[in-house]
Amino acid sequence: MFPRRPGHRLATAAVALGLLCSLNTSAWAGARDLAHGHARITRVPSTAGSQTPLSGYAIRSTADVSDSASAVSSPGYPAKGWYPAGARSTVLAALLADGAYPDPFVSTNLQKIPKSPFQVPWWYRSDFTVTDTSQRTYLDFSGVISAADVYVNGRQVATTTDVTGAYTHHELDVTSLVGSGTNTVAFRIQPNDPDKNLTMGWIDWLQPPPDQNMGIVRDVLVRRGGPVALRDAHVVTRLAVPSLATADLTVRAQARNDSDTPVTAEVSGTVAGVAVTRSVALAAHQTKTVTFTPADVPGLHLTSPKVWWPAGMGGQPLYDLDLTASVVGTASDTAHQSFGIRDVQAPLNSDGARQYSINGRRLLIKGGGWSPDEFLRWDRTYAEDRLKYALDLGLNAIRLEGHIEPDEFFDIADRYGILTLPGWECCDKWEGQVNGDGERGEKWTAADYPVAQASMTAEAARLRDHPSVVSFLIGSDFAPDAKIEKTYLDALKAADWATPVVSAASDNSTPQLGSSGMKMTGPYDWIPPNYWYAKREGGATGFNSETSAGPDIPTLDTLRRMMTPAELDTLWKNPDLKQYHRSPSPVFGTLKIYDEALTGRYGAPKSLTDYVRKAQLAQYENVRAQYEAYGRNQTDSSKPSTGVVYWMFNSGWTSLHWQLMDRYLDQGGAYFGAKKANEALHIQYSYDDRSVAVVNNRHTSASRLTARATLFNPDGTQKYDQSVTDVSVKGDGAHTTALTLPTSVSGLSSTYLARLVLTDATGKEVSRNVYWLSTKPDTLDWAGTDWYHTPTTSYAELKGLTSMAQVPVTATASTTAADGMATTTVTVRNTGTDKTPSLLTDVHLVDANGRPVLPVRWSDNEVSLWPGESATLTATYRIADLHGSQPRVRVSGWNAVERTVPAGLPAPSAQLSSR
């Protein structure tokens, strides 16, 4: 089976894929213009220093192209019947955009796509025009998966030996081949095998794409300039800590004479508003490093610098570097770079754990593991939406294990103050030399070392000026050996890398860097909430680089989008059945461990709806406990917690595990459990010692607080109530124990509810947290711990929740709109006449057809309300995401009577004027 050729309307494909593929606007525009092989021609200006990305490609399997490489890469070649591809596109991404296959995120459609079309090379060709051939022309690119022969106007300019590896950077001087008018560049892309190539693979995250992401996934730039090129411009900052009173800036750039005659270049510009200039004499084809330091430019010693901080700790100011190289008064090339001023340290503490500090202030890394789109389609809006979710969850970091995103990702992280921890991935060629038994990934050959070094050099140069990038992890599950470590470290040093380098994400070490200071002890599958409080294995001590309780079942809305009715039926009825949307790993193929715990704790599901509501309850309590345990222990004097990365933050496809939000950005128990746990000022229950703690993640201390704990039976009967006044807690992650719940309470049922409320000096509620607990705790078999979980030998008795009566919850909602954004304000109230609370009341913003409006950011959600209590919540979202509909609000929950109420915009004109 081979995908059908184009010739149908691309609009049909767009409708079929809908929001599922989430392709960016420029990719769609490129696809439209490339239809039927009529490529959009990229117009390249003559401006010195211009960098113009190719706008897209026509692609075709070499199995279907009998013409010579010279012919294919020549202007005017009739690429009839070729597929359109965007500027950054894998082969399969292009075919999906063209509608060649059904939506791969639904059911087992991905499994049905054959692999054979992607086991031969594919051609990528694109045309560009220039008018001024007196300027020099370069092709500048990375992101080729896995390797490519490169041709320009019928001539080969690079081979697969030269262009190999997803991260290696290439600059090809094609001046002599480029003529006035139309020019053609063609790439013959080789198939990818992440076990054999230093590229990208998917390990056990999701079902891998049949093309293994072969293609070009970053921009190919056409650069123009005069005889002298400016390259590698960057700024090394040194901030005075702890005073933050001064900062020294050192500017470096490479001035390269690409002409056959000697020249003198004038390199001038500004850095942080400070003027710099220097004359550089260059022999023919000579390169010199141009350096500006505070010693020769006193203005580069800044006083009262604007310091960059992570979100929640301060602002995110950025500075600019702008340089121009001129020859005889004419601009030859330019360079621009944004940068931030901040200091990052990450020493090992007395327990051997890595402890990060930013600008002299220690912080707990609270992060999630990032996944790109499965087909590596870049969509800036979609990426930004997910990073906004990270801020909404109170996270401060994202870990990228391989799949290191394009520049725009780090630009967004810089602007939002989200720390990033990029590094190489495990379990394939990257760790083939050091992998353990049973791991994939071939041993390295002599040819792999220069590719690895070039990859490290390129990524270091690309990432070093981003203040959001606070480390590079040169190993993941395994640390590199001495030779590979030296390869990486030499490249990092040459690139002026200034932030900490970590030997591995696991508890491993290398000869030069020493211990990683991190642990990778799991879990990756279900464990109970009390697991996180034990200072062992994956519990809240040290820096856990990837960990979670495994499955994260999406909302019912999402499940119905991604699975067939028959598949949904087996989801809740057959725990032993392999679930295609979980993982290709035999370890994580089923939901058996998770489902047994769900049944053991909450009772056997009675329907799909019952299964999903129990899943949301379980995921809320578990994710909350994970972040709360690490949050509480961060300032402990013994074995403190220093970092935790939820595995994973998101998924690259429609998944049943490892995600705080789903592929469509819908939010359920896992999301709101994390949001609750990471409140800036937070009251929480401790599963290990029954203490009620107040954790303060603000910088300033808090005082004159009142903490109240009340225990209820599931029917709402109150059995215990205690308040403690004048509670104080220091800042920067400190906690204080306000009170401890008694081990025995008269009349308390085996399943009970704990309501914790924190109020300030004025009586205003600043934190509320509701737990469902049991007098019979979950029991762990620590001796049976393996790499992915610790078995549970007996479960907490939470089946009493099923006895909770259904309660009426009313809702009123209204919406305002401005500047393309809408805010819906919802007031929900438990109007029940008895004592029963409404547990985990969920409010979903939906359109007129009942479909979730996404993405959306709620002020709070999944709230628990006692009779007479109300909560006012706000939802913020783009008006365009209503798709012309009026907003509505759907209220549901563990025991709330479901209802949907209107939340319309003030007038139809408000929608239209703001779109």
PDB file of N, CA and C in Angstrom, residues 225-296:
ATOM      1  N   GLY A 225      25.030  38.032   2.076  1.00  0.00           N
ATOM      2  CA  GLY A 225      25.984  38.935   2.703  1.00  0.00           C
ATOM      3  C   GLY A 225      27.111  39.309   1.778  1.00  0.00           C
ATOM      4  N   GLY A 226      27.989  40.184   2.268  1.00  0.00           N
ATOM      5  CA  GLY A 226      29.142  40.635   1.516  1.00  0.00           C
ATOM      6  C   GLY A 226      30.349  39.754   1.766  1.00  0.00           C
ATOM      7  N   PRO A 227      31.537  40.320   1.570  1.00  0.00           N
ATOM      8  CA  PRO A 227      32.750  39.495   1.673  1.00  0.00           C
ATOM      9  C   PRO A 227      33.045  38.980   3.070  1.00  0.00           C
ATOM     10  N   VAL A 228      32.593  39.708   4.112  1.00  0.00           N
ATOM     11  CA  VAL A 228      32.875  39.304   5.493  1.00  0.00           C
ATOM     12  C   VAL A 228      31.593  38.841   6.165  1.00  0.00           C
ATOM     13  N   ALA A 229      31.628  37.627   6.682  1.00  0.00           N
ATOM     14  CA  ALA A 229      30.479  37.063   7.386  1.00  0.00           C
ATOM     15  C   ALA A 229      30.686  37.174   8.886  1.00  0.00           C
ATOM     16  N   LEU A 230      29.629  37.511   9.606  1.00  0.00           N
ATOM     17  CA  LEU A 230      29.630  37.502  11.070  1.00  0.00           C
ATOM     18  C   LEU A 230      28.920  36.245  11.530  1.00  0.00           C
ATOM     19  N   ARG A 231      29.570  35.453  12.326  1.00  0.00           N
ATOM     20  CA  ARG A 231      28.967  34.227  12.818  1.00  0.00           C
ATOM     21  C   ARG A 231      29.239  34.072  14.319  1.00  0.00           C
ATOM     22  N   ASP A 232      28.430  33.248  14.957  1.00  0.00           N
ATOM     23  CA  ASP A 232      28.673  32.826  16.343  1.00  0.00           C
ATOM     24  C   ASP A 232      28.680  33.993  17.324  1.00  0.00           C
ATOM     25  N   ALA A 233      27.905  35.033  17.064  1.00  0.00           N
ATOM     26  CA  ALA A 233      27.851  36.173  17.981  1.00  0.00           C
ATOM     27  C   ALA A 233      27.093  35.778  19.247  1.00  0.00           C
ATOM     28  N   HIS A 234      27.656  36.069  20.386  1.00  0.00           N
ATOM     29  CA  HIS A 234      27.001  35.741  21.648  1.00  0.00           C
ATOM     30  C   HIS A 234      27.562  36.582  22.784  1.00  0.00           C
ATOM     31  N   VAL A 235      26.896  36.514  23.920  1.00  0.00           N
ATOM     32  CA  VAL A 235      27.264  37.305  25.087  1.00  0.00           C
ATOM     33  C   VAL A 235      27.431  36.376  26.278  1.00  0.00           C
ATOM     34  N   VAL A 236      28.556  36.484  26.949  1.00  0.00           N
ATOM     35  CA  VAL A 236      28.796  35.766  28.196  1.00  0.00           C
ATOM     36  C   VAL A 236      28.575  36.749  29.338  1.00  0.00           C
ATOM     37  N   THR A 237      27.687  36.406  30.248  1.00  0.00           N
ATOM     38  CA  THR A 237      27.356  37.319  31.347  1.00  0.00           C
ATOM     39  C   THR A 237      27.911  36.794  32.664  1.00  0.00           C
ATOM     40  N   ARG A 238      28.317  37.729  33.507  1.00  0.00           N
ATOM     41  CA  ARG A 238      28.770  37.371  34.859  1.00  0.00           C
ATOM     42  C   ARG A 238      28.092  38.329  35.831  1.00  0.00           C
ATOM     43  N   LEU A 239      27.159  37.805  36.613  1.00  0.00           N
ATOM     44  CA  LEU A 239      26.360  38.600  37.539  1.00  0.00           C
ATOM     45  C   LEU A 239      26.953  38.528  38.939  1.00  0.00           C
ATOM     46  N   ALA A 240      27.031  39.669  39.608  1.00  0.00           N
ATOM     47  CA  ALA A 240      27.502  39.689  40.999  1.00  0.00           C
ATOM     48  C   ALA A 240      26.419  39.107  41.897  1.00  0.00           C
ATOM     49  N   VAL A 241      26.750  38.027  42.597  1.00  0.00           N
ATOM     50  CA  VAL A 241      25.807  37.349  43.483  1.00  0.00           C
ATOM     51  C   VAL A 241      26.416  37.319  44.882  1.00  0.00           C
ATOM     52  N   PRO A 242      25.693  37.662  45.916  1.00  0.00           N
ATOM     53  CA  PRO A 242      24.231  37.824  45.948  1.00  0.00           C
ATOM     54  C   PRO A 242      23.736  39.255  45.768  1.00  0.00           C
ATOM     55  N   SER A 243      24.636  40.219  45.602  1.00  0.00           N
ATOM     56  CA  SER A 243      24.193  41.613  45.582  1.00  0.00           C
ATOM     57  C   SER A 243      23.343  41.946  44.361  1.00  0.00           C
ATOM     58  N   LEU A 244      23.635  41.301  43.224  1.00  0.00           N
ATOM     59  CA  LEU A 244      22.964  41.585  41.946  1.00  0.00           C
ATOM     60  C   LEU A 244      23.161  43.039  41.523  1.00  0.00           C
ATOM     61  N   ALA A 245      24.196  43.672  42.056  1.00  0.00           N
ATOM     62  CA  ALA A 245      24.405  45.105  41.826  1.00  0.00           C
ATOM     63  C   ALA A 245      25.096  45.395  40.505  1.00  0.00           C
ATOM     64  N   THR A 246      25.892  44.447  40.024  1.00  0.00           N
ATOM     65  CA  THR A 246      26.637  44.676  38.792  1.00  0.00           C
ATOM     66  C   THR A 246      26.648  43.410  37.949  1.00  0.00           C
ATOM     67  N   ALA A 247      26.949  43.593  36.681  1.00  0.00           N
ATOM     68  CA  ALA A 247      27.104  42.458  35.770  1.00  0.00           C
ATOM     69  C   ALA A 247      28.127  42.825  34.714  1.00  0.00           C
ATOM     70  N   ASP A 248      28.996  41.885  34.399  1.00  0.00           N
ATOM     71  CA  ASP A 248      29.989  42.077  33.340  1.00  0.00           C
ATOM     72  C   ASP A 248      29.551  41.307  32.103  1.00  0.00           C
ATOM     73  N   LEU A 249      29.642  41.969  30.957  1.00  0.00           N
ATOM     74  CA  LEU A 249      29.269  41.362  29.688  1.00  0.00           C
ATOM     75  C   LEU A 249      30.504  41.214  28.816  1.00  0.00           C
ATOM     76  N   THR A 250      30.675  40.041  28.249  1.00  0.00           N
ATOM     77  CA  THR A 250      31.737  39.798  27.275  1.00  0.00           C
ATOM     78  C   THR A 250      31.084  39.367  25.970  1.00  0.00           C
ATOM     79  N   VAL A 251      31.403  40.068  24.890  1.00  0.00           N
ATOM     80  CA  VAL A 251      30.821  39.792  23.582  1.00  0.00           C
ATOM     81  C   VAL A 251      31.860  39.117  22.706  1.00  0.00           C
ATOM     82  N   ARG A 252      31.455  38.039  22.048  1.00  0.00           N
ATOM     83  CA  ARG A 252      32.347  37.367  21.106  1.00  0.00           C
ATOM     84  C   ARG A 252      31.609  37.089  19.807  1.00  0.00           C
ATOM     85  N   ALA A 253      32.326  37.216  18.705  1.00  0.00           N
ATOM     86  CA  ALA A 253      31.782  36.888  17.394  1.00  0.00           C
ATOM     87  C   ALA A 253      32.918  36.507  16.470  1.00  0.00           C
ATOM     88  N   GLN A 254      32.604  35.701  15.474  1.00  0.00           N
ATOM     89  CA  GLN A 254      33.590  35.309  14.468  1.00  0.00           C
ATOM     90  C   GLN A 254      33.414  36.191  13.234  1.00  0.00           C
ATOM     91  N   ALA A 255      34.495  36.850  12.827  1.00  0.00           N
ATOM     92  CA  ALA A 255      34.503  37.606  11.573  1.00  0.00           C
ATOM     93  C   ALA A 255      35.270  36.774  10.555  1.00  0.00           C
ATOM     94  N   ARG A 256      34.615  36.427   9.458  1.00  0.00           N
ATOM     95  CA  ARG A 256      35.201  35.510   8.479  1.00  0.00           C
ATOM     96  C   ARG A 256      35.232  36.154   7.096  1.00  0.00           C
ATOM     97  N   ASN A 257      36.421  36.221   6.543  1.00  0.00           N
ATOM     98  CA  ASN A 257      36.579  36.777   5.193  1.00  0.00           C
ATOM     99  C   ASN A 257      36.393  35.655   4.173  1.00  0.00           C
ATOM    100  N   ASP A 258      35.301  35.684   3.451  1.00  0.00           N
ATOM    101  CA  ASP A 258      35.030  34.644   2.465  1.00  0.00           C
ATOM    102  C   ASP A 258      35.505  35.014   1.062  1.00  0.00           C
ATOM    103  N   SER A 259      36.188  36.126   0.942  1.00  0.00           N
ATOM    104  CA  SER A 259      36.666  36.549  -0.378  1.00  0.00           C
ATOM    105  C   SER A 259      38.106  36.098  -0.603  1.00  0.00           C
ATOM    106  N   ASP A 260      38.569  36.286  -1.811  1.00  0.00           N
ATOM    107  CA  ASP A 260      39.922  35.871  -2.194  1.00  0.00           C
ATOM    108  C   ASP A 260      40.955  36.952  -1.956  1.00  0.00           C
ATOM    109  N   THR A 261      40.551  38.072  -1.402  1.00  0.00           N
ATOM    110  CA  THR A 261      41.493  39.177  -1.176  1.00  0.00           C
ATOM    111  C   THR A 261      41.423  39.640   0.264  1.00  0.00           C
ATOM    112  N   PRO A 262      42.516  40.250   0.784  1.00  0.00           N
ATOM    113  CA  PRO A 262      42.492  40.777   2.151  1.00  0.00           C
ATOM    114  C   PRO A 262      41.494  41.936   2.255  1.00  0.00           C
ATOM    115  N   VAL A 263      40.856  42.019   3.433  1.00  0.00           N
ATOM    116  CA  VAL A 263      39.937  43.130   3.686  1.00  0.00           C
ATOM    117  C   VAL A 263      40.106  43.586   5.127  1.00  0.00           C
ATOM    118  N   THR A 264      39.637  44.792   5.385  1.00  0.00           N
ATOM    119  CA  THR A 264      39.531  45.279   6.761  1.00  0.00           C
ATOM    120  C   THR A 264      38.059  45.506   7.046  1.00  0.00           C
ATOM    121  N   ALA A 265      37.574  44.818   8.062  1.00  0.00           N
ATOM    122  CA  ALA A 265      36.160  44.931   8.428  1.00  0.00           C
ATOM    123  C   ALA A 265      36.014  45.794   9.662  1.00  0.00           C
ATOM    124  N   GLU A 266      34.993  46.591   9.671  1.00  0.00           N
ATOM    125  CA  GLU A 266      34.625  47.367  10.854  1.00  0.00           C
ATOM    126  C   GLU A 266      33.454  46.658  11.518  1.00  0.00           C
ATOM    127  N   VAL A 267      33.693  46.088  12.704  1.00  0.00           N
ATOM    128  CA  VAL A 267      32.646  45.401  13.453  1.00  0.00           C
ATOM    129  C   VAL A 267      32.143  46.349  14.525  1.00  0.00           C
ATOM    130  N   SER A 268      30.874  46.731  14.431  1.00  0.00           N
ATOM    131  CA  SER A 268      30.332  47.707  15.369  1.00  0.00           C
ATOM    132  C   SER A 268      28.896  47.364  15.699  1.00  0.00           C
ATOM    133  N   GLY A 269      28.396  47.985  16.746  1.00  0.00           N
ATOM    134  CA  GLY A 269      27.018  47.749  17.135  1.00  0.00           C
ATOM    135  C   GLY A 269      26.776  48.112  18.575  1.00  0.00           C
ATOM    136  N   THR A 270      25.763  47.508  19.159  1.00  0.00           N
ATOM    137  CA  THR A 270      25.419  47.765  20.554  1.00  0.00           C
ATOM    138  C   THR A 270      25.132  46.447  21.266  1.00  0.00           C
ATOM    139  N   VAL A 271      25.421  46.432  22.546  1.00  0.00           N
ATOM    140  CA  VAL A 271      25.066  45.319  23.414  1.00  0.00           C
ATOM    141  C   VAL A 271      24.509  45.919  24.690  1.00  0.00           C
ATOM    142  N   ALA A 272      23.271  45.585  24.999  1.00  0.00           N
ATOM    143  CA  ALA A 272      22.582  46.174  26.149  1.00  0.00           C
ATOM    144  C   ALA A 272      22.642  47.699  26.090  1.00  0.00           C
ATOM    145  N   GLY A 273      22.577  48.232  24.874  1.00  0.00           N
ATOM    146  CA  GLY A 273      22.579  49.677  24.692  1.00  0.00           C
ATOM    147  C   GLY A 273      23.947  50.320  24.712  1.00  0.00           C
ATOM    148  N   VAL A 274      24.990  49.532  24.913  1.00  0.00           N
ATOM    149  CA  VAL A 274      26.358  50.047  24.971  1.00  0.00           C
ATOM    150  C   VAL A 274      26.992  49.901  23.594  1.00  0.00           C
ATOM    151  N   ALA A 275      27.553  51.002  23.057  1.00  0.00           N
ATOM    152  CA  ALA A 275      28.160  50.978  21.735  1.00  0.00           C
ATOM    153  C   ALA A 275      29.520  50.292  21.777  1.00  0.00           C
ATOM    154  N   VAL A 276      29.797  49.468  20.757  1.00  0.00           N
ATOM    155  CA  VAL A 276      31.088  48.798  20.617  1.00  0.00           C
ATOM    156  C   VAL A 276      31.531  48.919  19.166  1.00  0.00           C
ATOM    157  N   THR A 277      32.840  48.983  18.942  1.00  0.00           N
ATOM    158  CA  THR A 277      33.353  49.027  17.572  1.00  0.00           C
ATOM    159  C   THR A 277      34.804  48.582  17.548  1.00  0.00           C
ATOM    160  N   ARG A 278      35.209  47.940  16.437  1.00  0.00           N
ATOM    161  CA  ARG A 278      36.593  47.490  16.291  1.00  0.00           C
ATOM    162  C   ARG A 278      36.873  47.210  14.822  1.00  0.00           C
ATOM    163  N   SER A 279      38.086  47.575  14.398  1.00  0.00           N
ATOM    164  CA  SER A 279      38.549  47.243  13.050  1.00  0.00           C
ATOM    165  C   SER A 279      39.281  45.913  13.094  1.00  0.00           C
ATOM    166  N   VAL A 280      39.020  45.078  12.082  1.00  0.00           N
ATOM    167  CA  VAL A 280      39.621  43.753  12.032  1.00  0.00           C
ATOM    168  C   VAL A 280      40.208  43.532  10.646  1.00  0.00           C
ATOM    169  N   ALA A 281      41.520  43.345  10.599  1.00  0.00           N
ATOM    170  CA  ALA A 281      42.183  43.043   9.325  1.00  0.00           C
ATOM    171  C   ALA A 281      42.147  41.546   9.096  1.00  0.00           C
ATOM    172  N   LEU A 282      41.662  41.146   7.924  1.00  0.00           N
ATOM    173  CA  LEU A 282      41.478  39.732   7.616  1.00  0.00           C
ATOM    174  C   LEU A 282      42.145  39.384   6.296  1.00  0.00           C
ATOM    175  N   ALA A 283      42.990  38.400   6.330  1.00  0.00           N
ATOM    176  CA  ALA A 283      43.553  37.882   5.090  1.00  0.00           C
ATOM    177  C   ALA A 283      42.473  37.116   4.335  1.00  0.00           C
ATOM    178  N   ALA A 284      42.739  36.791   3.101  1.00  0.00           N
ATOM    179  CA  ALA A 284      41.772  36.034   2.309  1.00  0.00           C
ATOM    180  C   ALA A 284      41.408  34.734   3.031  1.00  0.00           C
ATOM    181  N   HIS A 285      40.103  34.511   3.214  1.00  0.00           N
ATOM    182  CA  HIS A 285      39.565  33.291   3.841  1.00  0.00           C
ATOM    183  C   HIS A 285      40.034  33.100   5.291  1.00  0.00           C
ATOM    184  N   GLN A 286      40.356  34.180   5.936  1.00  0.00           N
ATOM    185  CA  GLN A 286      40.769  34.110   7.346  1.00  0.00           C
ATOM    186  C   GLN A 286      39.582  34.392   8.260  1.00  0.00           C
ATOM    187  N   THR A 287      39.565  33.722   9.422  1.00  0.00           N
ATOM    188  CA  THR A 287      38.558  33.958  10.450  1.00  0.00           C
ATOM    189  C   THR A 287      39.238  34.419  11.731  1.00  0.00           C
ATOM    190  N   LYS A 288      38.709  35.470  12.336  1.00  0.00           N
ATOM    191  CA  LYS A 288      39.219  35.947  13.621  1.00  0.00           C
ATOM    192  C   LYS A 288      38.060  36.096  14.604  1.00  0.00           C
ATOM    193  N   THR A 289      38.378  35.862  15.876  1.00  0.00           N
ATOM    194  CA  THR A 289      37.406  36.097  16.935  1.00  0.00           C
ATOM    195  C   THR A 289      37.482  37.550  17.364  1.00  0.00           C
ATOM    196  N   VAL A 290      36.355  38.223  17.341  1.00  0.00           N
ATOM    197  CA  VAL A 290      36.259  39.609  17.798  1.00  0.00           C
ATOM    198  C   VAL A 290      35.662  39.585  19.201  1.00  0.00           C
ATOM    199  N   THR A 291      36.358  40.190  20.137  1.00  0.00           N
ATOM    200  CA  THR A 291      35.933  40.142  21.536  1.00  0.00           C
ATOM    201  C   THR A 291      35.846  41.556  22.106  1.00  0.00           C
ATOM    202  N   PHE A 292      34.770  41.822  22.830  1.00  0.00           N
ATOM    203  CA  PHE A 292      34.612  43.072  23.576  1.00  0.00           C
ATOM    204  C   PHE A 292      34.405  42.711  25.044  1.00  0.00           C
ATOM    205  N   THR A 293      35.201  43.285  25.920  1.00  0.00           N
ATOM    206  CA  THR A 293      35.118  42.992  27.350  1.00  0.00           C
ATOM    207  C   THR A 293      35.023  44.295  28.133  1.00  0.00           C
ATOM    208  N   PRO A 294      34.632  44.228  29.415  1.00  0.00           N
ATOM    209  CA  PRO A 294      34.615  45.440  30.233  1.00  0.00           C
ATOM    210  C   PRO A 294      35.985  46.103  30.341  1.00  0.00           C
ATOM    211  N   ALA A 295      37.048  45.330  30.145  1.00  0.00           N
ATOM    212  CA  ALA A 295      38.391  45.921  30.234  1.00  0.00           C
ATOM    213  C   ALA A 295      38.636  46.934  29.118  1.00  0.00           C
ATOM    214  N   ASP A 296      38.112  46.677  27.912  1.00  0.00           N
ATOM    215  CA  ASP A 296      38.327  47.627  26.806  1.00  0.00           C
ATOM    216  C   ASP A 296      37.078  48.445  26.482  1.00  0.00           C
TER     217      ASP A 296
END
